[in-house]
Tab-separated table of C-alpha atoms in Angstrom:
chain	number	residue	atom	x	y	z
A	1	UNK	CA	0.000	0.000	0.000
A	2	UNK	CA	2.875	2.413	0.762
A	3	UNK	CA	4.449	1.918	-2.651
A	4	UNK	CA	1.071	2.436	-4.306
A	5	UNK	CA	0.716	5.747	-2.503
A	6	UNK	CA	4.242	6.746	-3.522
A	7	UNK	CA	3.473	5.901	-7.165
A	8	UNK	CA	0.336	8.041	-7.025
A	9	UNK	CA	2.345	10.996	-5.689
A	10	UNK	CA	4.936	10.533	-8.451
A	11	UNK	CA	2.249	10.510	-11.142
A	12	UNK	CA	0.723	13.683	-9.732
A	13	UNK	CA	4.117	15.397	-9.821
A	14	UNK	CA	4.623	14.329	-13.431
A	15	UNK	CA	1.194	15.733	-14.300
A	16	UNK	CA	2.119	19.010	-12.587
A	17	UNK	CA	5.369	19.154	-14.586
A	18	UNK	CA	3.498	18.567	-17.830
A	19	UNK	CA	1.093	21.378	-17.001
A	20	UNK	CA	4.024	23.712	-16.344
A	21	UNK	CA	6.180	22.901	-19.377
A	22	UNK	CA	4.046	21.417	-22.140
A	23	UNK	CA	1.842	24.422	-23.022
A	24	UNK	CA	4.893	26.621	-23.688
A	25	UNK	CA	6.353	24.154	-26.180
A	26	UNK	CA	3.005	23.685	-27.909
A	27	UNK	CA	2.644	27.433	-28.459
A	28	UNK	CA	6.082	27.632	-29.983
A	29	UNK	CA	5.119	25.155	-32.705
A	30	UNK	CA	2.755	27.706	-34.380
A	31	UNK	CA	5.086	30.767	-34.357
A	32	UNK	CA	8.215	31.463	-36.552
A	33	UNK	CA	11.460	31.167	-34.732
A	34	UNK	CA	13.790	34.215	-34.535
A	35	UNK	CA	16.200	32.438	-36.868
A	36	UNK	CA	13.474	31.955	-39.486
A	37	UNK	CA	12.516	35.637	-39.181
A	38	UNK	CA	16.186	36.667	-39.575
A	39	UNK	CA	16.624	34.539	-42.707
A	40	UNK	CA	13.392	35.900	-44.254
A	41	UNK	CA	14.434	39.551	-43.713
A	42	UNK	CA	17.938	38.922	-44.976
A	43	UNK	CA	16.473	37.315	-48.097
A	44	UNK	CA	14.375	40.456	-48.695
A	45	UNK	CA	17.516	42.625	-48.459
A	46	UNK	CA	19.279	40.367	-50.961
A	47	UNK	CA	16.380	40.661	-53.375
A	48	UNK	CA	16.355	44.450	-53.001
A	49	UNK	CA	20.116	44.609	-53.675
A	50	UNK	CA	19.920	42.318	-56.700
A	51	UNK	CA	17.051	44.301	-58.203
A	52	UNK	CA	19.001	47.528	-57.829
A	53	UNK	CA	16.645	48.984	-55.281
A	54	UNK	CA	19.372	48.917	-52.601
A	55	UNK	CA	23.003	49.997	-53.038
A	56	UNK	CA	25.764	47.605	-52.001
A	57	UNK	CA	26.954	49.870	-49.158
A	58	UNK	CA	23.410	50.279	-47.906
A	59	UNK	CA	22.929	46.469	-48.082
A	60	UNK	CA	26.020	45.846	-45.944
A	61	UNK	CA	24.870	48.364	-43.373
A	62	UNK	CA	21.316	46.983	-43.283
A	63	UNK	CA	22.544	43.389	-43.088
A	64	UNK	CA	24.884	44.230	-40.201
A	65	UNK	CA	22.091	45.999	-38.330
A	66	UNK	CA	19.776	43.038	-38.932
A	67	UNK	CA	22.423	40.662	-37.601
A	68	UNK	CA	22.954	42.838	-34.502
A	69	UNK	CA	19.211	42.882	-33.802
A	70	UNK	CA	19.046	39.085	-34.203
A	71	UNK	CA	21.908	38.496	-31.744
A	72	UNK	CA	20.365	40.882	-29.215
A	73	UNK	CA	16.996	39.128	-29.484
A	74	UNK	CA	18.678	35.760	-28.979
A	75	UNK	CA	20.401	36.970	-25.825
A	76	UNK	CA	17.158	38.371	-24.441
A	77	UNK	CA	15.238	35.228	-25.358
A	78	UNK	CA	17.856	33.023	-23.733
A	79	UNK	CA	17.602	35.029	-20.504
A	80	UNK	CA	13.793	34.840	-20.504
A	81	UNK	CA	13.897	31.101	-21.186
A	82	UNK	CA	16.332	30.515	-18.324
A	83	UNK	CA	14.162	32.547	-15.941
A	84	UNK	CA	11.070	30.688	-17.123
A	85	UNK	CA	12.667	27.292	-16.513
A	86	UNK	CA	13.854	28.366	-13.086
A	87	UNK	CA	10.392	29.635	-12.191
A	88	UNK	CA	8.769	26.404	-13.394
A	89	UNK	CA	11.274	24.277	-11.515
A	90	UNK	CA	10.783	26.355	-8.368
A	91	UNK	CA	7.011	25.966	-8.726
A	92	UNK	CA	7.365	22.196	-9.096
A	93	UNK	CA	9.578	21.967	-6.016
A	94	UNK	CA	7.144	24.149	-4.054
A	95	UNK	CA	4.281	21.812	-5.004
A	96	UNK	CA	6.344	18.801	-3.878
A	97	UNK	CA	7.213	20.484	-0.580
A	98	UNK	CA	3.583	21.450	0.007
A	99	UNK	CA	2.448	17.868	-0.615
A	100	UNK	CA	5.015	16.535	1.844
A	101	UNK	CA	4.094	19.070	4.531
A	102	UNK	CA	0.354	18.460	4.180
A	103	UNK	CA	0.760	14.698	4.271
A	104	UNK	CA	3.146	14.869	7.237
A	105	UNK	CA	0.629	16.896	9.256
A	106	UNK	CA	-2.665	15.406	8.086
A	107	UNK	CA	-1.756	12.090	6.487
A	108	UNK	CA	-2.561	8.659	7.897
A	109	UNK	CA	0.675	6.861	7.121
A	110	UNK	CA	1.001	5.702	10.741
A	111	UNK	CA	-2.494	4.240	10.660
A	112	UNK	CA	-1.636	2.645	7.328
A	113	UNK	CA	1.447	1.029	8.832
A	114	UNK	CA	-0.616	-0.212	11.784
A	115	UNK	CA	-3.209	-1.630	9.411
A	116	UNK	CA	-0.509	-3.597	7.584
A	117	UNK	CA	0.884	-4.810	10.930
A	118	UNK	CA	-2.584	-5.922	12.025
A	119	UNK	CA	-3.104	-7.962	8.873
A	120	UNK	CA	0.286	-9.617	9.207
A	121	UNK	CA	-0.349	-10.631	12.833
A	122	UNK	CA	-4.015	-11.646	12.630
A	123	UNK	CA	-3.295	-15.347	13.244
A	124	UNK	CA	-0.911	-14.569	16.105
A	125	UNK	CA	-3.422	-12.270	17.785
A	126	UNK	CA	-6.111	-14.931	17.467
A	127	UNK	CA	-3.913	-17.619	19.042
A	128	UNK	CA	-2.996	-15.363	21.951
A	129	UNK	CA	-6.569	-14.199	22.514
A	130	UNK	CA	-8.399	-17.522	22.115
A	131	UNK	CA	-5.834	-20.198	23.000
A	132	UNK	CA	-3.874	-18.283	25.618
A	133	UNK	CA	-0.599	-18.810	23.795
A	134	UNK	CA	2.088	-16.301	24.715
A	135	UNK	CA	1.549	-12.987	26.448
A	136	UNK	CA	-1.967	-11.529	26.774
A	137	UNK	CA	-2.837	-8.919	24.190
A	138	UNK	CA	-2.102	-5.339	25.145
A	139	UNK	CA	-4.740	-2.645	24.684
A	140	UNK	CA	-3.058	-1.513	21.464
A	141	UNK	CA	-2.873	-5.094	20.162
A	142	UNK	CA	-6.572	-5.568	20.912
A	143	UNK	CA	-7.277	-2.513	18.722
A	144	UNK	CA	-5.072	-3.951	15.973
A	145	UNK	CA	-6.822	-7.326	16.307
A	146	UNK	CA	-10.184	-5.611	15.797
A	147	UNK	CA	-8.793	-3.739	12.784
A	148	UNK	CA	-7.512	-6.970	11.244
A	149	UNK	CA	-10.875	-8.671	11.789
A	150	UNK	CA	-12.736	-5.804	10.103
A	151	UNK	CA	-10.348	-6.013	7.160
A	152	UNK	CA	-10.855	-9.765	6.889
A	153	UNK	CA	-14.625	-9.334	6.903
A	154	UNK	CA	-14.415	-6.597	4.266
A	155	UNK	CA	-12.150	-8.639	1.987
A	156	UNK	CA	-13.426	-12.191	2.521
A	157	UNK	CA	-17.084	-11.594	3.299
A	158	UNK	CA	-19.083	-12.656	6.370
A	159	UNK	CA	-17.446	-15.091	8.765
A	160	UNK	CA	-19.272	-16.157	11.938
A	161	UNK	CA	-16.132	-16.632	14.051
A	162	UNK	CA	-14.691	-13.274	12.973
A	163	UNK	CA	-17.939	-11.479	13.818
A	164	UNK	CA	-18.095	-13.227	17.205
A	165	UNK	CA	-14.494	-12.264	18.029
A	166	UNK	CA	-15.106	-8.688	16.933
A	167	UNK	CA	-18.192	-8.574	19.138
A	168	UNK	CA	-16.254	-9.780	22.174
A	169	UNK	CA	-13.551	-7.184	21.554
A	170	UNK	CA	-16.111	-4.408	21.272
A	171	UNK	CA	-17.808	-5.650	24.450
A	172	UNK	CA	-14.499	-5.568	26.347
A	173	UNK	CA	-13.931	-2.024	25.077
A	174	UNK	CA	-17.329	-0.859	26.298
A	175	UNK	CA	-18.756	-0.362	22.789
A	176	UNK	CA	-21.861	-2.383	23.685
A	177	UNK	CA	-24.058	-1.410	20.730
A	178	UNK	CA	-21.304	-2.333	18.260
A	179	UNK	CA	-20.829	-5.631	20.119
A	180	UNK	CA	-24.544	-6.437	19.844
A	181	UNK	CA	-24.485	-5.661	16.118
A	182	UNK	CA	-21.466	-7.941	15.571
A	183	UNK	CA	-23.039	-10.801	17.567
A	184	UNK	CA	-26.252	-10.503	15.566
A	185	UNK	CA	-24.292	-10.786	12.308
A	186	UNK	CA	-22.638	-13.946	13.648
A	187	UNK	CA	-25.976	-15.392	14.794
A	188	UNK	CA	-27.400	-14.989	11.290
A	189	UNK	CA	-24.860	-17.602	10.141
A	190	UNK	CA	-24.644	-19.821	13.270
A	191	UNK	CA	-27.861	-19.322	15.256
A	192	UNK	CA	-27.283	-22.317	17.558
A	193	UNK	CA	-23.706	-21.604	18.686
A	194	UNK	CA	-24.076	-21.623	22.489
A	195	UNK	CA	-21.014	-19.508	23.448
A	196	UNK	CA	-22.184	-16.909	20.928
A	197	UNK	CA	-25.689	-16.842	22.432
A	198	UNK	CA	-24.210	-16.310	25.900
A	199	UNK	CA	-21.963	-13.467	24.748
A	200	UNK	CA	-24.902	-11.907	22.923
A	201	UNK	CA	-26.995	-12.101	26.093
A	202	UNK	CA	-24.266	-10.439	28.174
A	203	UNK	CA	-24.113	-7.524	25.747
A	204	UNK	CA	-27.899	-7.113	25.740
A	205	UNK	CA	-28.005	-7.120	29.548
A	206	UNK	CA	-25.444	-4.313	29.566
A	207	UNK	CA	-27.763	-2.243	27.349
A	208	UNK	CA	-30.392	-2.701	30.040
A	209	UNK	CA	-33.536	-1.501	28.233
A	210	UNK	CA	-36.696	-3.584	28.282
A	211	UNK	CA	-36.427	-4.733	24.670
A	212	UNK	CA	-32.779	-5.781	25.096
A	213	UNK	CA	-33.544	-7.733	28.272
A	214	UNK	CA	-36.350	-9.559	26.461
A	215	UNK	CA	-33.962	-10.533	23.654
A	216	UNK	CA	-31.374	-11.652	26.194
A	217	UNK	CA	-33.950	-13.829	27.933
A	218	UNK	CA	-34.870	-15.547	24.659
A	219	UNK	CA	-31.217	-16.161	23.828
A	220	UNK	CA	-30.494	-17.671	27.263
A	221	UNK	CA	-33.625	-19.826	27.013
A	222	UNK	CA	-32.263	-21.312	23.771
A	223	UNK	CA	-29.077	-22.241	25.613
A	224	UNK	CA	-30.950	-23.816	28.538
A	225	UNK	CA	-33.109	-25.808	26.101
A	226	UNK	CA	-29.969	-27.564	24.874
A	227	UNK	CA	-28.012	-27.518	28.164
A	228	UNK	CA	-30.392	-27.225	31.150
A	229	UNK	CA	-27.487	-27.264	33.634
A	230	UNK	CA	-25.330	-24.648	31.922
A	231	UNK	CA	-24.029	-22.560	34.839
A	232	UNK	CA	-23.346	-19.460	32.757
A	233	UNK	CA	-26.838	-19.552	31.294
A	234	UNK	CA	-28.443	-19.979	34.738
A	235	UNK	CA	-26.417	-17.053	36.058
A	236	UNK	CA	-27.500	-14.844	33.146
A	237	UNK	CA	-31.126	-15.929	33.487
A	238	UNK	CA	-31.083	-14.931	37.157
A	239	UNK	CA	-29.489	-11.598	36.330
A	240	UNK	CA	-32.044	-10.888	33.593
A	241	UNK	CA	-34.922	-11.651	35.949
A	242	UNK	CA	-33.328	-9.453	38.643
A	243	UNK	CA	-32.951	-6.537	36.217
A	244	UNK	CA	-36.593	-6.937	35.145
A	245	UNK	CA	-37.728	-6.953	38.774
A	246	UNK	CA	-38.886	-10.576	38.747
A	247	UNK	CA	-37.328	-11.571	42.082
A	248	UNK	CA	-39.115	-14.930	42.234
A	249	UNK	CA	-37.577	-16.106	38.954
A	250	UNK	CA	-34.194	-14.632	39.898
A	251	UNK	CA	-34.274	-16.483	43.234
A	252	UNK	CA	-35.245	-19.740	41.536
A	253	UNK	CA	-32.419	-19.460	38.971
A	254	UNK	CA	-29.811	-18.604	41.610
A	255	UNK	CA	-30.934	-21.512	43.811
A	256	UNK	CA	-30.581	-23.902	40.870
A	257	UNK	CA	-27.139	-22.466	40.151
A	258	UNK	CA	-26.080	-22.780	43.803
A	259	UNK	CA	-26.979	-26.477	43.806
A	260	UNK	CA	-24.652	-27.068	40.850
A	261	UNK	CA	-21.647	-24.990	41.961
A	262	UNK	CA	-18.957	-26.573	44.154
A	263	UNK	CA	-18.395	-24.658	47.427
A	264	UNK	CA	-14.870	-23.668	46.355
A	265	UNK	CA	-16.138	-21.964	43.175
A	266	UNK	CA	-15.664	-18.160	43.457
A	267	UNK	CA	-19.231	-17.677	42.254
A	268	UNK	CA	-20.650	-19.717	45.135
A	269	UNK	CA	-20.293	-16.973	47.721
A	270	UNK	CA	-21.604	-14.344	45.288
A	271	UNK	CA	-24.758	-16.371	44.632
A	272	UNK	CA	-25.212	-16.922	48.351
A	273	UNK	CA	-24.988	-13.179	48.872
A	274	UNK	CA	-27.602	-12.531	46.201
A	275	UNK	CA	-29.996	-15.036	47.729
A	276	UNK	CA	-29.454	-13.570	51.191
A	277	UNK	CA	-30.326	-10.110	49.835
A	278	UNK	CA	-33.556	-11.588	48.462
A	279	UNK	CA	-34.410	-13.068	51.880
A	280	UNK	CA	-33.826	-16.685	50.888
A	281	UNK	CA	-32.581	-18.941	53.695
A	282	UNK	CA	-29.540	-20.522	52.061
A	283	UNK	CA	-28.402	-23.876	53.364
A	284	UNK	CA	-25.042	-23.472	55.035
A	285	UNK	CA	-21.991	-24.726	53.161
A	286	UNK	CA	-19.436	-24.572	55.943
A	287	UNK	CA	-19.303	-21.728	58.423
A	288	UNK	CA	-21.086	-18.480	57.625
A	289	UNK	CA	-21.688	-15.117	59.256
A	290	UNK	CA	-24.880	-13.258	58.386
A	291	UNK	CA	-24.419	-9.526	58.846
A	292	UNK	CA	-27.233	-7.003	59.102
A	293	UNK	CA	-25.493	-3.703	58.421
A	294	UNK	CA	-27.045	-0.257	58.806
A	295	UNK	CA	-25.194	2.578	57.038
A	296	UNK	CA	-26.041	6.140	58.002
A	297	UNK	CA	-27.452	8.040	54.983
A	298	UNK	CA	-25.133	10.964	55.792
A	299	UNK	CA	-22.093	8.777	55.031
A	300	UNK	CA	-23.397	7.803	51.608
A	301	UNK	CA	-24.362	11.370	50.761
A	302	UNK	CA	-20.961	12.718	51.825
A	303	UNK	CA	-18.956	9.964	50.118
A	304	UNK	CA	-20.970	8.539	47.183
A	305	UNK	CA	-17.892	6.888	45.600
A	306	UNK	CA	-16.570	5.220	48.751
A	307	UNK	CA	-16.163	1.443	49.125
A	308	UNK	CA	-17.308	-0.854	51.921
A	309	UNK	CA	-15.023	-3.622	53.154
A	310	UNK	CA	-16.749	-6.254	55.272
A	311	UNK	CA	-14.375	-8.787	56.796
A	312	UNK	CA	-13.899	-11.203	59.670
A	313	UNK	CA	-10.608	-11.477	61.530
A	314	UNK	CA	-9.475	-14.123	63.964
A	315	UNK	CA	-9.235	-13.111	67.620
A	316	UNK	CA	-6.153	-15.273	67.973
A	317	UNK	CA	-3.883	-15.917	65.010
A	318	UNK	CA	-2.675	-14.136	61.894
A	319	UNK	CA	-3.919	-10.608	61.211
A	320	UNK	CA	-4.961	-11.588	57.682
A	321	UNK	CA	-8.800	-11.629	57.439
A	322	UNK	CA	-10.349	-15.082	57.275
A	323	UNK	CA	-13.181	-13.793	55.046
A	324	UNK	CA	-13.641	-10.524	53.180
A	325	UNK	CA	-15.793	-8.910	50.548
A	326	UNK	CA	-15.825	-5.443	48.977
A	327	UNK	CA	-18.887	-3.633	47.636
A	328	UNK	CA	-19.884	-0.064	46.863
A	329	UNK	CA	-20.896	1.758	50.029
A	330	UNK	CA	-24.632	1.071	50.486
A	331	UNK	CA	-27.189	3.321	52.148
A	332	UNK	CA	-29.581	2.251	54.841
A	333	UNK	CA	-29.970	-1.344	56.011
A	334	UNK	CA	-28.538	-4.261	54.000
A	335	UNK	CA	-28.049	-7.995	54.594
A	336	UNK	CA	-24.562	-9.287	53.835
A	337	UNK	CA	-22.855	-12.643	54.156
A	338	UNK	CA	-19.342	-13.879	54.948
A	339	UNK	CA	-18.485	-17.511	54.084
A	340	UNK	CA	-15.552	-19.880	54.063
A	341	UNK	CA	-15.248	-19.315	50.314
A	342	UNK	CA	-14.378	-15.641	50.881
A	343	UNK	CA	-10.945	-16.409	52.311
A	344	UNK	CA	-8.004	-14.294	51.138
A	345	UNK	CA	-5.524	-17.139	51.501
A	346	UNK	CA	-5.962	-20.854	51.012
A	347	UNK	CA	-5.961	-22.677	54.349
A	348	UNK	CA	-6.932	-19.602	56.377
A	349	UNK	CA	-10.712	-19.224	56.417
A	350	UNK	CA	-13.629	-19.224	58.859
A	351	UNK	CA	-13.062	-22.944	59.257
A	352	UNK	CA	-9.645	-22.348	60.846
A	353	UNK	CA	-10.643	-20.204	63.840
A	354	UNK	CA	-13.125	-20.502	66.663
A	355	UNK	CA	-13.478	-16.827	67.585
A	356	UNK	CA	-13.753	-13.873	65.218
A	357	UNK	CA	-14.662	-10.223	65.070
A	358	UNK	CA	-16.567	-8.722	62.133
A	359	UNK	CA	-15.426	-5.336	60.798
A	360	UNK	CA	-17.347	-3.035	58.455
A	361	UNK	CA	-15.105	-0.273	57.092
A	362	UNK	CA	-15.898	2.617	54.759
A	363	UNK	CA	-12.787	3.219	52.623
A	364	UNK	CA	-12.304	6.462	50.735
A	365	UNK	CA	-9.171	5.240	48.928
A	366	UNK	CA	-10.472	1.822	47.909
A	367	UNK	CA	-7.790	0.138	50.027
A	368	UNK	CA	-8.585	-2.312	52.816
A	369	UNK	CA	-6.034	-0.613	55.098
A	370	UNK	CA	-7.336	1.970	57.519
A	371	UNK	CA	-6.481	5.498	56.356
A	372	UNK	CA	-7.385	9.033	57.488
A	373	UNK	CA	-11.039	9.760	56.772
A	374	UNK	CA	-12.118	6.096	56.803
A	375	UNK	CA	-14.891	5.003	59.174
A	376	UNK	CA	-15.328	1.544	60.684
A	377	UNK	CA	-17.367	-0.402	63.181
A	378	UNK	CA	-16.304	-3.621	64.944
A	379	UNK	CA	-18.490	-6.346	66.425
A	380	UNK	CA	-18.032	-8.080	69.726
A	381	UNK	CA	-16.117	-11.363	69.768
A	382	UNK	CA	-18.173	-14.116	68.097
A	383	UNK	CA	-17.684	-17.823	68.873
A	384	UNK	CA	-18.532	-20.568	66.392
A	385	UNK	CA	-20.755	-22.663	68.623
A	386	UNK	CA	-22.909	-23.218	65.534
A	387	UNK	CA	-22.135	-23.176	61.760
A	388	UNK	CA	-24.068	-19.973	61.078
A	389	UNK	CA	-23.656	-16.813	63.159
A	390	UNK	CA	-25.629	-13.580	62.963
A	391	UNK	CA	-24.561	-10.086	63.922
A	392	UNK	CA	-25.884	-6.532	63.519
A	393	UNK	CA	-23.605	-3.542	62.907
A	394	UNK	CA	-24.126	0.181	62.495
A	395	UNK	CA	-21.769	2.365	60.458
A	396	UNK	CA	-22.067	6.026	61.382
A	397	UNK	CA	-19.950	9.196	60.996
C-alpha cells in the first residue's frame, strides 16, 4: 500500500510538470522562430540589392544591423527562457514540498502502517486471545486485532467466528451497541452456537432496556433448552430476571445455580450473597456469618464513591482476614454474608478459627487498610458454637 501511494504521488508530480512545461512548447510550434525571421528579412535585403533597389553599401549596413538585432533578441530570449525554466522548476519543487508538509501533518501513514501490521499478525493475535498462547494482548494489540478482523470481513465476506471475536472485543472495550451488532451478524450464520448466544446475552443485559432484556432472555432460554445445567446460562437468566424486577424467577435461577456450583467456586459466595439479599434462607456450606449492616445516609451522601469492606478477623492468630468482601458503600440497612469461600488465603478461612470479630469499614481510597477519613465499626467477639452466626452492625460518621 505504501508503494502504491508513492506511485500516485509521483504521477501527480509528473502531471504538474506537464502542465508547467508542455503548453509553452506547444505554443512555440505555431510561431516562426527568430532564426526563421532573420533569414526571411535577410532574403528580402538580398532581393532588393539584386534588383538595384538597394546599393551595395546600404545592403552591408542593413545586413549588419539586422544581424545585430538578431543576436540581441537571442540573448534576451535566452535570458527569458532561463528565468522561465527556473520559475517552473521552483514551482514544481514548491508543489512537492507542500504535498510533503500536508501529508506529514494530516496524512494517515502511521495508521496505514498499523493496518498492515494488524493484517500480518491476525493469526498470532487470534492464538494469543483464544488459546492463551504467549503474552496476553495489550490494549493496542486488541485494537489492531479488531482492525484486522474488520479487514478480513471486508475482503473475505461474512465469517461467523470473525464477527463473534469482533463482538467480544467491542464488548471488552465498552462499545456495547457495536458488540450487539457484531453478535447478531454472527448469529445470522450460526444461530445455535451456544457460546455466541451467551456473549450476545451479556451484551444485551449491559444495554439494560426492556427490549434488550427480552432478547437476552430468549437467547439464554435457547441455551438452557440444549443444556439445562449450563451454569453461565443460569447465572444470566437470574441476572435478567433481577434486572426486570422478577425476584421470584431470579431467586429460583440462583438456587438452581447454587446447587450445581462446588463450594470452592468463586461464584458460590456471590450467589449466596444474592440469595441472602432476596431473603432466601440458604443452606449453610461450611461456616457463615450473616451480617445485618445499617449505614447512616449521611455517610453515603458525603462519600458517594466510597467502598465498603466487610471482613472477619481471627481473635487469635494471623492478622490476615479469614473472610472478606468489597462492595460499593450502600445506604440504609442491607443484609450481607461472609463464608468460608471468601478467604483471602488458602488454608486460612472461617473454618480455621473458633473466635472472630466482624469489621465493616468505609474506605475512601479503595484500600482495605485503615487510612485518614475512613470510618469503621467492629463487632463483639463471636464464637462458632454453631455453623451460622448472625450479627448486627451500624456504620455512622
